[in-house]
Amino acid sequence: MTGTDIAGLLDLAGIFVFAVSGALAAVRQRLDVVGVVVLAEMTALGGGIVRDLVIGAVPPAAFTSLGYVLVPPAAAALVFFWHPQVARIMPAVLLFDAAGLGLFCATGTLKALEYGLSPLHAALLGVITAIGGGILRDMMSGQIPAVLYDRELYAVPAMLGAAVVAVATAAGLHGAGVIAGAAVLAFVLRVLAMRYRWRAPLPRGVTGPPPPDPRDLRD
């Protein structure tokens, strides 16, 4: 198995766990089967579609790869029929979600660089690749996007991972090692934030608890 094959499998794994996240959000909002599938699709593919449209990689990869088409509905079906069991293993799902975040911010930045964007703009697009689907999920399910109150740091790890790829590439460093290092950095920071409940700082003088995390809500 080549490095490209491994990267492709990791990409599909990230799409799967993001789709599970979207489908679970739909279940919590008591949406029907159409809503479950739509939220799964948008969460898994939304960020990548936005990236590809911005850089002119059309049609987007989501519409040219059979795996991209089949994996989100498979995740939606899993959640639709067995959502209580899936919800019970959420800690494991969140670990894979953190891995997907790290992978997508790194590969999204690299693809933007390959299409000629500057390091700064490529890093921005890498962050959008990683968090864009989650923003669409929250907006479509009637929630404040979680990245706007960044509990347990979600956007910040993506920013750091994307920045590492952009800076390394600008310095002439390339290869799988750069992508892996950036992805691991984002993954570790995200896991530590979940473990120790880190969050982005509030404006000066603002106190009080953050908005409730939709994942904390139970029927």
mmCIF file of C-alpha atoms in Angstrom, residues 1-93:
data_model
loop_
_atom_site.group_PDB
_atom_site.id
_atom_site.type_symbol
_atom_site.label_atom_id
_atom_site.label_comp_id
_atom_site.label_asym_id
_atom_site.label_seq_id
_atom_site.Cartn_x
_atom_site.Cartn_y
_atom_site.Cartn_z
ATOM 1 C CA MET A 1 0.000 0.000 0.000
ATOM 2 C CA THR A 2 1.437 3.356 -1.078
ATOM 3 C CA GLY A 3 1.499 6.567 0.893
ATOM 4 C CA THR A 4 -1.232 7.935 -1.376
ATOM 5 C CA ASP A 5 -3.426 4.940 -0.569
ATOM 6 C CA ILE A 6 -2.897 5.427 3.166
ATOM 7 C CA ALA A 7 -3.689 9.143 2.891
ATOM 8 C CA GLY A 8 -6.858 8.312 0.978
ATOM 9 C CA LEU A 9 -7.991 5.837 3.628
ATOM 10 C CA LEU A 10 -7.284 8.351 6.403
ATOM 11 C CA ASP A 11 -9.243 10.958 4.473
ATOM 12 C CA LEU A 12 -12.241 8.625 4.230
ATOM 13 C CA ALA A 13 -11.944 7.830 7.953
ATOM 14 C CA GLY A 14 -12.054 11.546 8.730
ATOM 15 C CA ILE A 15 -15.086 11.971 6.483
ATOM 16 C CA PHE A 16 -16.791 9.077 8.266
ATOM 17 C CA VAL A 17 -16.374 10.463 11.782
ATOM 18 C CA PHE A 18 -17.419 13.959 10.690
ATOM 19 C CA ALA A 19 -20.502 12.423 9.085
ATOM 20 C CA VAL A 20 -21.275 10.581 12.341
ATOM 21 C CA SER A 21 -21.051 13.922 14.162
ATOM 22 C CA GLY A 22 -23.516 15.499 11.739
ATOM 23 C CA ALA A 23 -25.927 12.574 11.918
ATOM 24 C CA LEU A 24 -25.895 12.623 15.728
ATOM 25 C CA ALA A 25 -26.686 16.354 15.669
ATOM 26 C CA ALA A 26 -29.676 15.569 13.452
ATOM 27 C CA VAL A 27 -30.888 12.885 15.856
ATOM 28 C CA ARG A 28 -30.629 15.311 18.792
ATOM 29 C CA GLN A 29 -32.773 17.776 16.844
ATOM 30 C CA ARG A 30 -35.273 14.972 16.077
ATOM 31 C CA LEU A 31 -34.902 15.335 12.316
ATOM 32 C CA ASP A 32 -36.163 12.658 9.957
ATOM 33 C CA VAL A 33 -34.070 10.397 7.730
ATOM 34 C CA VAL A 34 -33.576 13.144 5.136
ATOM 35 C CA GLY A 35 -32.273 15.524 7.804
ATOM 36 C CA VAL A 36 -29.920 12.868 9.171
ATOM 37 C CA VAL A 37 -28.419 12.215 5.731
ATOM 38 C CA VAL A 38 -28.172 15.906 4.799
ATOM 39 C CA LEU A 39 -26.419 16.891 8.046
ATOM 40 C CA ALA A 40 -24.064 13.916 7.737
ATOM 41 C CA GLU A 41 -23.172 14.926 4.171
ATOM 42 C CA MET A 42 -22.714 18.623 4.927
ATOM 43 C CA THR A 43 -20.596 18.009 8.025
ATOM 44 C CA ALA A 44 -18.337 15.543 6.260
ATOM 45 C CA LEU A 45 -17.921 17.298 2.914
ATOM 46 C CA GLY A 46 -18.811 20.958 3.430
ATOM 47 C CA GLY A 47 -15.338 22.236 4.265
ATOM 48 C CA GLY A 48 -13.676 20.394 1.402
ATOM 49 C CA ILE A 49 -16.281 21.593 -1.100
ATOM 50 C CA VAL A 50 -15.760 25.226 -0.042
ATOM 51 C CA ARG A 51 -11.968 24.777 -0.374
ATOM 52 C CA ASP A 52 -12.189 23.252 -3.849
ATOM 53 C CA LEU A 53 -14.587 25.935 -5.097
ATOM 54 C CA VAL A 54 -12.317 28.718 -3.803
ATOM 55 C CA ILE A 55 -9.171 27.333 -5.439
ATOM 56 C CA GLY A 56 -10.953 26.368 -8.665
ATOM 57 C CA ALA A 57 -10.596 22.608 -8.261
ATOM 58 C CA VAL A 58 -13.871 21.841 -10.003
ATOM 59 C CA PRO A 59 -15.770 19.691 -9.891
ATOM 60 C CA PRO A 60 -14.929 19.351 -6.175
ATOM 61 C CA ALA A 61 -13.440 16.046 -5.013
ATOM 62 C CA ALA A 62 -16.699 15.273 -3.210
ATOM 63 C CA PHE A 63 -18.348 14.863 -6.645
ATOM 64 C CA THR A 64 -15.619 12.844 -8.327
ATOM 65 C CA SER A 65 -14.723 10.187 -5.743
ATOM 66 C CA LEU A 66 -17.035 7.224 -5.151
ATOM 67 C CA GLY A 67 -15.820 6.938 -1.550
ATOM 68 C CA TYR A 68 -16.811 10.532 -0.829
ATOM 69 C CA VAL A 69 -20.296 9.771 -2.107
ATOM 70 C CA LEU A 70 -20.805 6.493 -0.217
ATOM 71 C CA VAL A 71 -19.145 7.067 3.165
ATOM 72 C CA PRO A 72 -21.432 9.823 4.575
ATOM 73 C CA PRO A 73 -24.683 7.922 3.830
ATOM 74 C CA ALA A 74 -23.143 4.819 5.413
ATOM 75 C CA ALA A 75 -22.363 6.823 8.558
ATOM 76 C CA ALA A 76 -25.870 8.296 8.503
ATOM 77 C CA ALA A 77 -27.407 4.811 8.281
ATOM 78 C CA LEU A 78 -25.297 3.630 11.206
ATOM 79 C CA VAL A 79 -26.479 6.517 13.373
ATOM 80 C CA PHE A 80 -30.081 6.320 12.150
ATOM 81 C CA PHE A 81 -30.502 2.732 13.296
ATOM 82 C CA TRP A 82 -28.054 2.549 16.225
ATOM 83 C CA HIS A 83 -27.687 6.100 17.551
ATOM 84 C CA PRO A 84 -27.948 5.093 21.256
ATOM 85 C CA GLN A 85 -24.997 2.742 20.847
ATOM 86 C CA VAL A 86 -23.016 5.302 18.831
ATOM 87 C CA ALA A 87 -23.668 7.986 21.455
ATOM 88 C CA ARG A 88 -22.250 5.694 24.146
ATOM 89 C CA ILE A 89 -18.916 5.460 22.355
ATOM 90 C CA MET A 90 -18.673 9.222 21.771
ATOM 91 C CA PRO A 91 -15.282 9.483 23.555
ATOM 92 C CA ALA A 92 -13.808 7.205 20.905
ATOM 93 C CA VAL A 93 -15.632 9.060 18.140
#
